[in-house]
PDB file of C-alpha atoms in Angstrom:
ATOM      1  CA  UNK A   1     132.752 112.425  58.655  1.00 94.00           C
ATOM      2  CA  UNK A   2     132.822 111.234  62.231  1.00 97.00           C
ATOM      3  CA  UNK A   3     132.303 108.023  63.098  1.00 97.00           C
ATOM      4  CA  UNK A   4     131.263 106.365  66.662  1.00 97.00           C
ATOM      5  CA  UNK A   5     132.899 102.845  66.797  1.00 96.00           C
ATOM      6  CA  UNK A   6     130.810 100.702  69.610  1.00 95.00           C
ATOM      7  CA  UNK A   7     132.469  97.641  70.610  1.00 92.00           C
ATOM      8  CA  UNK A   8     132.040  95.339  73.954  1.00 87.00           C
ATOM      9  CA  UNK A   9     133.863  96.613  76.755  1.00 80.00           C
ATOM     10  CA  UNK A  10     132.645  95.499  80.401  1.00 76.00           C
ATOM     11  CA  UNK A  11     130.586  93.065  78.681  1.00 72.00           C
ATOM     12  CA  UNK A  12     133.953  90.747  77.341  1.00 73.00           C
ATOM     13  CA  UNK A  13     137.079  91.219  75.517  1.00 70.00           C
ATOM     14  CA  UNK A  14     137.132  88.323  73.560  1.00 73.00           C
ATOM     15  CA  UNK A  15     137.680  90.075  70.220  1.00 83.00           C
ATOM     16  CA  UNK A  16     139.863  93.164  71.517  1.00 83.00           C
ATOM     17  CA  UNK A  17     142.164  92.225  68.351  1.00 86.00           C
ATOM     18  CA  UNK A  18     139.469  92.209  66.093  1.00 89.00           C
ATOM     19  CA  UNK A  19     138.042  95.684  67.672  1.00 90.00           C
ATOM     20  CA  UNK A  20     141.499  97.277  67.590  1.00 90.00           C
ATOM     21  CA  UNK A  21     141.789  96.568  63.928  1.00 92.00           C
ATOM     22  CA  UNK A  22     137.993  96.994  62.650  1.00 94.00           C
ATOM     23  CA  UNK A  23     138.723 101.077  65.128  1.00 93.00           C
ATOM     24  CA  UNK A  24     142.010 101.149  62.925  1.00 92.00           C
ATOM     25  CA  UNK A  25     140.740 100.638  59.628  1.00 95.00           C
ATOM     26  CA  UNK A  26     137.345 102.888  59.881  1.00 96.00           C
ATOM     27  CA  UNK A  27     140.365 105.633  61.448  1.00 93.00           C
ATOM     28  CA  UNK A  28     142.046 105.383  57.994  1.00 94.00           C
ATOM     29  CA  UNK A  29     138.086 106.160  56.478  1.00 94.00           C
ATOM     30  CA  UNK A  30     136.783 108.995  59.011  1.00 94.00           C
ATOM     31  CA  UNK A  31     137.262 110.450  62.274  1.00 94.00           C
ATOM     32  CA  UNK A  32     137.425 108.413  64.590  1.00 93.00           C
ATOM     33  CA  UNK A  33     135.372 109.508  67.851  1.00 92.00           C
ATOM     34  CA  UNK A  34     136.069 106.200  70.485  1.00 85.00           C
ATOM     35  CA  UNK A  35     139.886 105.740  69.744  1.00 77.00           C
ATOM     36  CA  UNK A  36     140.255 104.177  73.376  1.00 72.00           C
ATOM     37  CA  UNK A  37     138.098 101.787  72.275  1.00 68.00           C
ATOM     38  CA  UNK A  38     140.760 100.853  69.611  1.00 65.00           C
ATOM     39  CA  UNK A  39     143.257  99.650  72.411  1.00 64.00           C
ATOM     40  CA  UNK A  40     143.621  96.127  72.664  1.00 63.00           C
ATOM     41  CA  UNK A  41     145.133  96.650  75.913  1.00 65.00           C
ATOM     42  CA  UNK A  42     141.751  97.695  77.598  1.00 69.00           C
ATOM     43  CA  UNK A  43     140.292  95.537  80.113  1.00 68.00           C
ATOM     44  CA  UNK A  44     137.177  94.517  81.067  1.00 65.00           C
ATOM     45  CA  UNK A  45     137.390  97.040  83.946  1.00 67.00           C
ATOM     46  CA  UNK A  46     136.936  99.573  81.541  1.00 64.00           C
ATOM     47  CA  UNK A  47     138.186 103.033  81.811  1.00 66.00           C
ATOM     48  CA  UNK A  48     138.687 104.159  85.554  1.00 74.00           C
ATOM     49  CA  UNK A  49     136.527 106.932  85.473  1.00 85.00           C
ATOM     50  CA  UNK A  50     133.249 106.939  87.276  1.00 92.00           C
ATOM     51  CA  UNK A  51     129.781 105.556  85.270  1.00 94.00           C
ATOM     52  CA  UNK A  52     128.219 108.851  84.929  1.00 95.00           C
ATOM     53  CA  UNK A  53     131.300 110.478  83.540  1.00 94.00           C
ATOM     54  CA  UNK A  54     131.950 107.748  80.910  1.00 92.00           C
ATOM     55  CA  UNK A  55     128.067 107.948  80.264  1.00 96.00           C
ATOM     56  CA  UNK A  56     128.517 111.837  79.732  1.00 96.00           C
ATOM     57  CA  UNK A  57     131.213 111.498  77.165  1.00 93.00           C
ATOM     58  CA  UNK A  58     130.392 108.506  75.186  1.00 94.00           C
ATOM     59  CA  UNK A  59     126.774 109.589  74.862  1.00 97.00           C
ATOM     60  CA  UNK A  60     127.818 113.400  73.885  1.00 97.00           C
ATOM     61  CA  UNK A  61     129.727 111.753  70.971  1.00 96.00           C
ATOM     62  CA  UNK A  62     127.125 109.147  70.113  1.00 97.00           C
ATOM     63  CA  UNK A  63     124.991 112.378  69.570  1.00 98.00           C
ATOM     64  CA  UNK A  64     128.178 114.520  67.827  1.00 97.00           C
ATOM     65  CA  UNK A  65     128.769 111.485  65.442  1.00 97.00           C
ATOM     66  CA  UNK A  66     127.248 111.307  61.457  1.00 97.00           C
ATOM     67  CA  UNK A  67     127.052 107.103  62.171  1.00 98.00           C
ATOM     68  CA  UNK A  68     127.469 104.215  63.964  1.00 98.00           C
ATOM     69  CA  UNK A  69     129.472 101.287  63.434  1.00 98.00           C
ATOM     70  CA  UNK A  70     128.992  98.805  66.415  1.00 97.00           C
ATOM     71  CA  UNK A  71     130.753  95.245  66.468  1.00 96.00           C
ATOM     72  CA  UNK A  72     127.835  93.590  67.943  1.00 96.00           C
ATOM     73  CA  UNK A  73     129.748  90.061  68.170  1.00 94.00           C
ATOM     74  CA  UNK A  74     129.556  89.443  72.142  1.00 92.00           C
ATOM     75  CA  UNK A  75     126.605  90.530  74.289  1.00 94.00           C
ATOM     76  CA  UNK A  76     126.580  93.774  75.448  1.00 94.00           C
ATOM     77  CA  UNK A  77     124.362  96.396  77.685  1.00 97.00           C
ATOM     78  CA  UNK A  78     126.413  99.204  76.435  1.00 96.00           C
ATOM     79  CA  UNK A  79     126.675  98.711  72.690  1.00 97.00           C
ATOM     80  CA  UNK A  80     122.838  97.665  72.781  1.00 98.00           C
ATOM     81  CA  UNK A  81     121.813 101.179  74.442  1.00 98.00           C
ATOM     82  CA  UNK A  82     124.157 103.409  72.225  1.00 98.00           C
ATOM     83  CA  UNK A  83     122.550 101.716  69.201  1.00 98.00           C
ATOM     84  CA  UNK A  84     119.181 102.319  69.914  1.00 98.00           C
ATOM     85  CA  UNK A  85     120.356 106.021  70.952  1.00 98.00           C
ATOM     86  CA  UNK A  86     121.463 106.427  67.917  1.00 98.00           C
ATOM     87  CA  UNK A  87     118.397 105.299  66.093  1.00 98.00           C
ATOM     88  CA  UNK A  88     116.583 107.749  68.253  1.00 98.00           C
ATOM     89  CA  UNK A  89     118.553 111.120  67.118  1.00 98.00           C
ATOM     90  CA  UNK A  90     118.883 109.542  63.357  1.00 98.00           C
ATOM     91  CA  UNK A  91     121.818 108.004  62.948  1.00 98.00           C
ATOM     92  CA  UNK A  92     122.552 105.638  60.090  1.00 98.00           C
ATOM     93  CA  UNK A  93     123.819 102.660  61.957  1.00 98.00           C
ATOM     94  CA  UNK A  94     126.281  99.573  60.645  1.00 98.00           C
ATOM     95  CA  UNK A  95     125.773  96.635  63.085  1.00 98.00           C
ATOM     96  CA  UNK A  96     128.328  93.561  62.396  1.00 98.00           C
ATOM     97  CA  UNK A  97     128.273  90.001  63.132  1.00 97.00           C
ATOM     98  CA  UNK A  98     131.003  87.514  63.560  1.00 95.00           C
ATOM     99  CA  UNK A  99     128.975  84.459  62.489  1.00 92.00           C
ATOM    100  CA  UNK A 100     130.723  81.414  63.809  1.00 89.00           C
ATOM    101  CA  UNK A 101     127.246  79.131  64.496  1.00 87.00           C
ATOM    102  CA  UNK A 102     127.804  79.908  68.338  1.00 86.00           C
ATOM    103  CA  UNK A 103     125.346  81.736  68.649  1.00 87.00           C
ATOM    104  CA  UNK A 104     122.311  83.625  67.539  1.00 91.00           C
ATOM    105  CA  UNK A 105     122.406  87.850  67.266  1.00 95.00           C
ATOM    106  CA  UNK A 106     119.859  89.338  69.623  1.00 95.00           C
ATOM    107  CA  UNK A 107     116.392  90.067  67.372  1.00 95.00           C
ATOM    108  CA  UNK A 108     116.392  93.521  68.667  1.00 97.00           C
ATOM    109  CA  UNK A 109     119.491  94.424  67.042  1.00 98.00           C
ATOM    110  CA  UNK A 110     118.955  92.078  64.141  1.00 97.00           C
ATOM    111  CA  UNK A 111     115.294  92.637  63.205  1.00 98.00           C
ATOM    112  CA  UNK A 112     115.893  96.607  63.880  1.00 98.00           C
ATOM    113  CA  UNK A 113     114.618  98.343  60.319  1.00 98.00           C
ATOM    114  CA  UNK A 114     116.609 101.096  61.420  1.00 98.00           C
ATOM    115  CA  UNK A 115     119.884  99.537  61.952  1.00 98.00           C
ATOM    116  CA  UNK A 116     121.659  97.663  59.053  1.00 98.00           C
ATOM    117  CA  UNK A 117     123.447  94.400  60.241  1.00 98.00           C
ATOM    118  CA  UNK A 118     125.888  92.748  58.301  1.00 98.00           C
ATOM    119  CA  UNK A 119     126.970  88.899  59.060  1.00 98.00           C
ATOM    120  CA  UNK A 120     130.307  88.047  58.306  1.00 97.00           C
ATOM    121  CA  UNK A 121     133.333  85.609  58.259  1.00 95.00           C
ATOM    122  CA  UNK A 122     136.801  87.128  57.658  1.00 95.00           C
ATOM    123  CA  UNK A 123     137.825  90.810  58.713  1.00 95.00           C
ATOM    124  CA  UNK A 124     137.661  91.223  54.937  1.00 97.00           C
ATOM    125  CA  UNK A 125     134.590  91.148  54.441  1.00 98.00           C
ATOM    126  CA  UNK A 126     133.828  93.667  57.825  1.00 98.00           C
ATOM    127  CA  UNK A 127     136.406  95.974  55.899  1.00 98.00           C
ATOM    128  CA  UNK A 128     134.435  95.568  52.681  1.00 98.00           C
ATOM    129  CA  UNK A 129     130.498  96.429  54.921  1.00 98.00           C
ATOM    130  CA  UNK A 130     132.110  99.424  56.607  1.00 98.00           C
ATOM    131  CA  UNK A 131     133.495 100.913  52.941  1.00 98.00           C
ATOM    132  CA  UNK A 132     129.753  99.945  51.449  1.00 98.00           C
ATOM    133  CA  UNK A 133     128.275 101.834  54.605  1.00 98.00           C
ATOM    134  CA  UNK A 134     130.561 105.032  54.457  1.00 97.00           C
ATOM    135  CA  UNK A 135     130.149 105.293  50.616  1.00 96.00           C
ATOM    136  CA  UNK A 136     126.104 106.130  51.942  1.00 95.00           C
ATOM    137  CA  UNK A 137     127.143 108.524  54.101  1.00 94.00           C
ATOM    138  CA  UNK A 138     128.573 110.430  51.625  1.00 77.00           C
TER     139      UNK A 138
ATOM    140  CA  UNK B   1     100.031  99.374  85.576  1.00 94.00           C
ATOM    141  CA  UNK B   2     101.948  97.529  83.044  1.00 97.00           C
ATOM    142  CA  UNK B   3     105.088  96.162  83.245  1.00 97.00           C
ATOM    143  CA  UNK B   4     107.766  95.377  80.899  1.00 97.00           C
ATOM    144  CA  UNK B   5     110.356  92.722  81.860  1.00 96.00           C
ATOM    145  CA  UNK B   6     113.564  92.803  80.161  1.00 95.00           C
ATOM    146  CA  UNK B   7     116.165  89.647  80.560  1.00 92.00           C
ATOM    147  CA  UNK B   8     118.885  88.234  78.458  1.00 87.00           C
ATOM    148  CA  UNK B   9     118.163  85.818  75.640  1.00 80.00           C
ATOM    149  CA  UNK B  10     120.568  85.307  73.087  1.00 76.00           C
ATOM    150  CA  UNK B  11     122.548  86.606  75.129  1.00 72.00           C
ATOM    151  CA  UNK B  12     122.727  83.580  77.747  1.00 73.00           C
ATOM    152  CA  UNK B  13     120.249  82.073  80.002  1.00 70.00           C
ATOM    153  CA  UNK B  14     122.970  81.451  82.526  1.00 73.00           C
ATOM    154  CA  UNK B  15     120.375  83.144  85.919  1.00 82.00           C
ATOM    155  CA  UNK B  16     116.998  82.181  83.784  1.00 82.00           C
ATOM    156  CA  UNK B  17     115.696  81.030  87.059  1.00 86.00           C
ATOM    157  CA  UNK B  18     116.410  84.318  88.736  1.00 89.00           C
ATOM    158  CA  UNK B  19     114.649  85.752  85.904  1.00 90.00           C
ATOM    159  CA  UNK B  20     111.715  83.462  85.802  1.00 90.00           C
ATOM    160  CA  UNK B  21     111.430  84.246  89.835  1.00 92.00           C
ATOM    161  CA  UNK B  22     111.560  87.835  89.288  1.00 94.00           C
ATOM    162  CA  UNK B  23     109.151  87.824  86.338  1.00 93.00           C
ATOM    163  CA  UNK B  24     106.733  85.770  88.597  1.00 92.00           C
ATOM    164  CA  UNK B  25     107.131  87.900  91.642  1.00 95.00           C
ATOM    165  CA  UNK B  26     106.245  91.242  89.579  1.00 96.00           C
ATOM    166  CA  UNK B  27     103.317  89.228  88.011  1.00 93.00           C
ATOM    167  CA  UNK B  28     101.985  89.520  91.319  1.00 94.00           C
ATOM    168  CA  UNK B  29     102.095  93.202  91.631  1.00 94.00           C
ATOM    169  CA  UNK B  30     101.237  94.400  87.844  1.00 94.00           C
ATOM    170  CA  UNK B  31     100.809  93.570  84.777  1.00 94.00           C
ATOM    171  CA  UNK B  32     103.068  91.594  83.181  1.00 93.00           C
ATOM    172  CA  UNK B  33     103.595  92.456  79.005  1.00 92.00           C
ATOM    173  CA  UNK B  34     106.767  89.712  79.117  1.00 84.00           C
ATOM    174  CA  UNK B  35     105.377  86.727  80.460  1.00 77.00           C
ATOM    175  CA  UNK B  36     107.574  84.510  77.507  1.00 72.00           C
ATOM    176  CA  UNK B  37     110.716  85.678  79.788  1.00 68.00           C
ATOM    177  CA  UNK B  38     109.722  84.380  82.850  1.00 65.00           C
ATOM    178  CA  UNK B  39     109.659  80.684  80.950  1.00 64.00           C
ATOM    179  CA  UNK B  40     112.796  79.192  82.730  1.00 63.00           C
ATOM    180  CA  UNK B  41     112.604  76.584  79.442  1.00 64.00           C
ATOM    181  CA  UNK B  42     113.443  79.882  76.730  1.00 68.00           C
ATOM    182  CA  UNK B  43     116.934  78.847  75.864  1.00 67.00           C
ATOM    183  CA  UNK B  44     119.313  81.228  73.900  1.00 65.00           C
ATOM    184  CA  UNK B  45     117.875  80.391  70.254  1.00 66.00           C
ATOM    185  CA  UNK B  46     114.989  82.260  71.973  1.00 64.00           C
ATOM    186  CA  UNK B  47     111.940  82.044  70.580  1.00 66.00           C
ATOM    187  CA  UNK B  48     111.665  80.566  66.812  1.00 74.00           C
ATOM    188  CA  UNK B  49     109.910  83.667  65.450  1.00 85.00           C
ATOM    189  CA  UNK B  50     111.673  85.907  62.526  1.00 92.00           C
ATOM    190  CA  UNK B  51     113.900  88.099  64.230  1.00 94.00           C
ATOM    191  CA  UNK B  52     111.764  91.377  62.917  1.00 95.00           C
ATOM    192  CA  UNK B  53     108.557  89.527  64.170  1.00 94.00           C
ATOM    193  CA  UNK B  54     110.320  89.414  67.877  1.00 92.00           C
ATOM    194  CA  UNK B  55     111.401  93.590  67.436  1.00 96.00           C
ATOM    195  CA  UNK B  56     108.208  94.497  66.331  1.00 96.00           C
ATOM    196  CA  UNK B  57     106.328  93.041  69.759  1.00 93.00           C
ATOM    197  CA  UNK B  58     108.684  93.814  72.186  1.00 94.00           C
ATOM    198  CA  UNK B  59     108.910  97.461  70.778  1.00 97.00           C
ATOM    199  CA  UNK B  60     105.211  97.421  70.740  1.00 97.00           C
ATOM    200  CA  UNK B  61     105.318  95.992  74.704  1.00 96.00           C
ATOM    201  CA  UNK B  62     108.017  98.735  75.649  1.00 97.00           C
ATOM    202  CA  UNK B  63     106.138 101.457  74.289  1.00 98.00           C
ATOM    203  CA  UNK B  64     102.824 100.299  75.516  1.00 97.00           C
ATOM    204  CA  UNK B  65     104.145  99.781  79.316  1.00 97.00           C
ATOM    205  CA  UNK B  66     104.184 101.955  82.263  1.00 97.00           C
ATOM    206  CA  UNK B  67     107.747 100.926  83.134  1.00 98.00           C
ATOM    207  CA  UNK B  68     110.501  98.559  82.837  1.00 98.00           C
ATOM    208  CA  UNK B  69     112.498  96.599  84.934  1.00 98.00           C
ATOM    209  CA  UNK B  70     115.815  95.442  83.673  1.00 97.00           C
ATOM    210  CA  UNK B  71     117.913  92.293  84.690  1.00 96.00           C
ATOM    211  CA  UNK B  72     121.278  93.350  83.748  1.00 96.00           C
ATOM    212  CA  UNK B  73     123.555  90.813  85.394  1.00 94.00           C
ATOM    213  CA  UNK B  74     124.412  89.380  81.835  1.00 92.00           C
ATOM    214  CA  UNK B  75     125.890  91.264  79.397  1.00 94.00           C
ATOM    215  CA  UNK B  76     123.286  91.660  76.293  1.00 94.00           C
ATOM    216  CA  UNK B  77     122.130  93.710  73.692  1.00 97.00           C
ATOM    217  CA  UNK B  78     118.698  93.012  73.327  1.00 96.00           C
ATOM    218  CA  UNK B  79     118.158  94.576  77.379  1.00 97.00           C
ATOM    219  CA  UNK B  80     120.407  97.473  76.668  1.00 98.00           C
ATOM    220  CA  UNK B  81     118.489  98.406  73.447  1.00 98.00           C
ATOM    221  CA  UNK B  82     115.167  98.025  75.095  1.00 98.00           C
ATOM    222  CA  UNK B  83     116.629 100.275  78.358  1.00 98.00           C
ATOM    223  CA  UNK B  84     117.410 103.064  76.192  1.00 98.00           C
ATOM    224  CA  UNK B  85     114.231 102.841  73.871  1.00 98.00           C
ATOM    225  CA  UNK B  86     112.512 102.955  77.119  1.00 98.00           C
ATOM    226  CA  UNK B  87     114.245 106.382  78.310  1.00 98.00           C
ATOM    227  CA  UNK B  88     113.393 107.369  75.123  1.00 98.00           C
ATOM    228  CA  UNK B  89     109.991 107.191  75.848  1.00 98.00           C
ATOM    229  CA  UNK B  90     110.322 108.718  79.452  1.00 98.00           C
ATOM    230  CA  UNK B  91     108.958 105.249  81.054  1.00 98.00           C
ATOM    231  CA  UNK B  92     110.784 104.800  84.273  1.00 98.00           C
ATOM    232  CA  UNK B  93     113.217 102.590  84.230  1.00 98.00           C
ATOM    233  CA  UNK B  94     114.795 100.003  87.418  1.00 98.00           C
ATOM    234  CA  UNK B  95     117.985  97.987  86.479  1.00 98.00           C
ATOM    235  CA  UNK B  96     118.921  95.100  88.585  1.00 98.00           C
ATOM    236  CA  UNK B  97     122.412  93.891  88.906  1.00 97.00           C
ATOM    237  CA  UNK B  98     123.489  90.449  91.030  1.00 95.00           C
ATOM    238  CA  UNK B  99     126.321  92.077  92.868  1.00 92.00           C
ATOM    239  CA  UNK B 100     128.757  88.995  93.123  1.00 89.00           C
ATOM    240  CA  UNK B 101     132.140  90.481  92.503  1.00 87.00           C
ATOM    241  CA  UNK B 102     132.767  88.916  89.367  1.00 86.00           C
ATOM    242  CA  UNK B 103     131.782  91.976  86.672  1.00 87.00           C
ATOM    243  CA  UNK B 104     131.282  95.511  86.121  1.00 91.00           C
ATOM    244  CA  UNK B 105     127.826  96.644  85.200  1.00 95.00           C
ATOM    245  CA  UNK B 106     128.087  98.568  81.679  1.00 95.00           C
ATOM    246  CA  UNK B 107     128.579 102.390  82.311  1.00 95.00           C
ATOM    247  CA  UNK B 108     125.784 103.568  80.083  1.00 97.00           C
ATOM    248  CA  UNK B 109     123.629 101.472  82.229  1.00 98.00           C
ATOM    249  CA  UNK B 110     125.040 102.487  85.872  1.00 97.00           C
ATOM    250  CA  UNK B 111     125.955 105.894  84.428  1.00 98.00           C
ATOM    251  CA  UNK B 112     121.981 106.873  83.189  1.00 98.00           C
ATOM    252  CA  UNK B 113     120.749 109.787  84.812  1.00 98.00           C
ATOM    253  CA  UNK B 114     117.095 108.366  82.968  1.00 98.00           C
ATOM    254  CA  UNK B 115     117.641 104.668  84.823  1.00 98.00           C
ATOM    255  CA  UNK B 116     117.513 103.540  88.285  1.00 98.00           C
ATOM    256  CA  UNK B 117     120.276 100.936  89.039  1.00 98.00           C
ATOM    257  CA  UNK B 118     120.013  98.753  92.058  1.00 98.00           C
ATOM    258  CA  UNK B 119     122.995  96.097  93.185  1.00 98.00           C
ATOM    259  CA  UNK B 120     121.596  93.309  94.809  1.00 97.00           C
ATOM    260  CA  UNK B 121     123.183  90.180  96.710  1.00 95.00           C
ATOM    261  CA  UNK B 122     119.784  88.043  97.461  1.00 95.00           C
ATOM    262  CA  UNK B 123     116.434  87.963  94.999  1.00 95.00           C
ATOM    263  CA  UNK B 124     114.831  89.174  98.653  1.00 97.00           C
ATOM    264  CA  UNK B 125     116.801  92.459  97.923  1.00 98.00           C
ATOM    265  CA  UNK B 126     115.836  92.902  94.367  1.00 98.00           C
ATOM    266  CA  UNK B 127     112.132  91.900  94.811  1.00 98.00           C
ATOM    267  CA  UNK B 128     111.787  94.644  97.719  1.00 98.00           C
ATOM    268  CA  UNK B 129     113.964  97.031  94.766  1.00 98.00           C
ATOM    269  CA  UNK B 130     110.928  96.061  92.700  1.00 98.00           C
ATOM    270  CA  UNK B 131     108.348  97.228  95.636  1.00 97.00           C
ATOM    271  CA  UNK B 132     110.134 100.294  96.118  1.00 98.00           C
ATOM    272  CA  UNK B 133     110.044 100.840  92.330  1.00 98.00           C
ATOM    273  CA  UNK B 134     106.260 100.103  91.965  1.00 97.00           C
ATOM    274  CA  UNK B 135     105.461 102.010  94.801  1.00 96.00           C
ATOM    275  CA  UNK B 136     106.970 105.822  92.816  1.00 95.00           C
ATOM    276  CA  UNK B 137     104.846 104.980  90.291  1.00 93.00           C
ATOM    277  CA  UNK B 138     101.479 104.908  91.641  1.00 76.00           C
TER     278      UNK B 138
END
């Protein structure tokens, strides 16, 4: 089972902890295709690779992947587009949601049919949506 | 021609009167399927319609338009979403991105082969980016 792990990376790195772990525990569950994305240590800057190269890779393993699992907490161009390229080859896709009451998930993510978004509190419960969603896969 | 004007939402409304400019100023050259984002009043709660309601019209818009034009200066995952439904749908596709030193556009965005990206400085510079755009698809 390999699994594409979309997180926020130009777009903010508020929650690099909370990526690193979320990367670390689906890595105990499946293959993990975007380990880099795992390291807390990565800036905003992103990788220092030119756009179209990073667009090559990531979008050859969006398309290699059997699911998605974005963290769709902050805003974010890139986690927005890989989501609705994976809706377009098929992908089941597991969209979670820090809900703190700051702020409202955008409506094309959350009222996607095709993308399942799960709301939650404690990294617990994130753990608990991304078991559910692998146990479909299978 | 029809036009489909993506902006952040609920993502932030920090340049919503760049966006309501550039809505305006397209307005005047096509037609305009997202007048609602011009509306320099739309705060980040966006608009107080079930978040499936909001998907199914703007889906509906982007797959009834000729083209889009993207604001990408702000991070969000609403724009990137509709940007890659769009290429999905082989509509042309011009991304705009306020140059001011600050951020990196995302590399799925910048690194499309399917999307146009254009850095501007001044909303002169985008608006004659959105001439130039309009003008390769008549």
């Amino acid at each position: 089972m390999k699994i594409y792990f979309a997180c926020s990376i130009r777009g903010g790195r508020d929650n690099a902890t909370t990526y690193a772990e979320l990367a670390s525990y689906i890595k105990t569950k499946s293959t993990l295709l975007t380990e880099i994305f795992a390291d807390g240590k990565l800036t905003p800057d992103g990788m220092n690779k030119p756009s179209n190269d990073i667009w090559t890779t990531d979008i050859a393993w969006v398309k290699e992947s059997d699911a998605i699992i974005a963290e769709v907490s902050n805003p974010s161009l890139g986690v927005g587009y890989e989501i609705a390229k994976a809706e377009e080859w098929d992908k089941p896709v597991l969209a979670l949601f820090r809900d703190d009451g700051s702020r409202k998930l955008s409506a094309m993510i959350d009222g996607s049919p095709y993308t399942t978004t799960i709301y939650y509190t404690t990294l617990d419960e994130a753990k608990s949506a991304i078991d559910t969603f692998i146990s479909t896969l299978t």
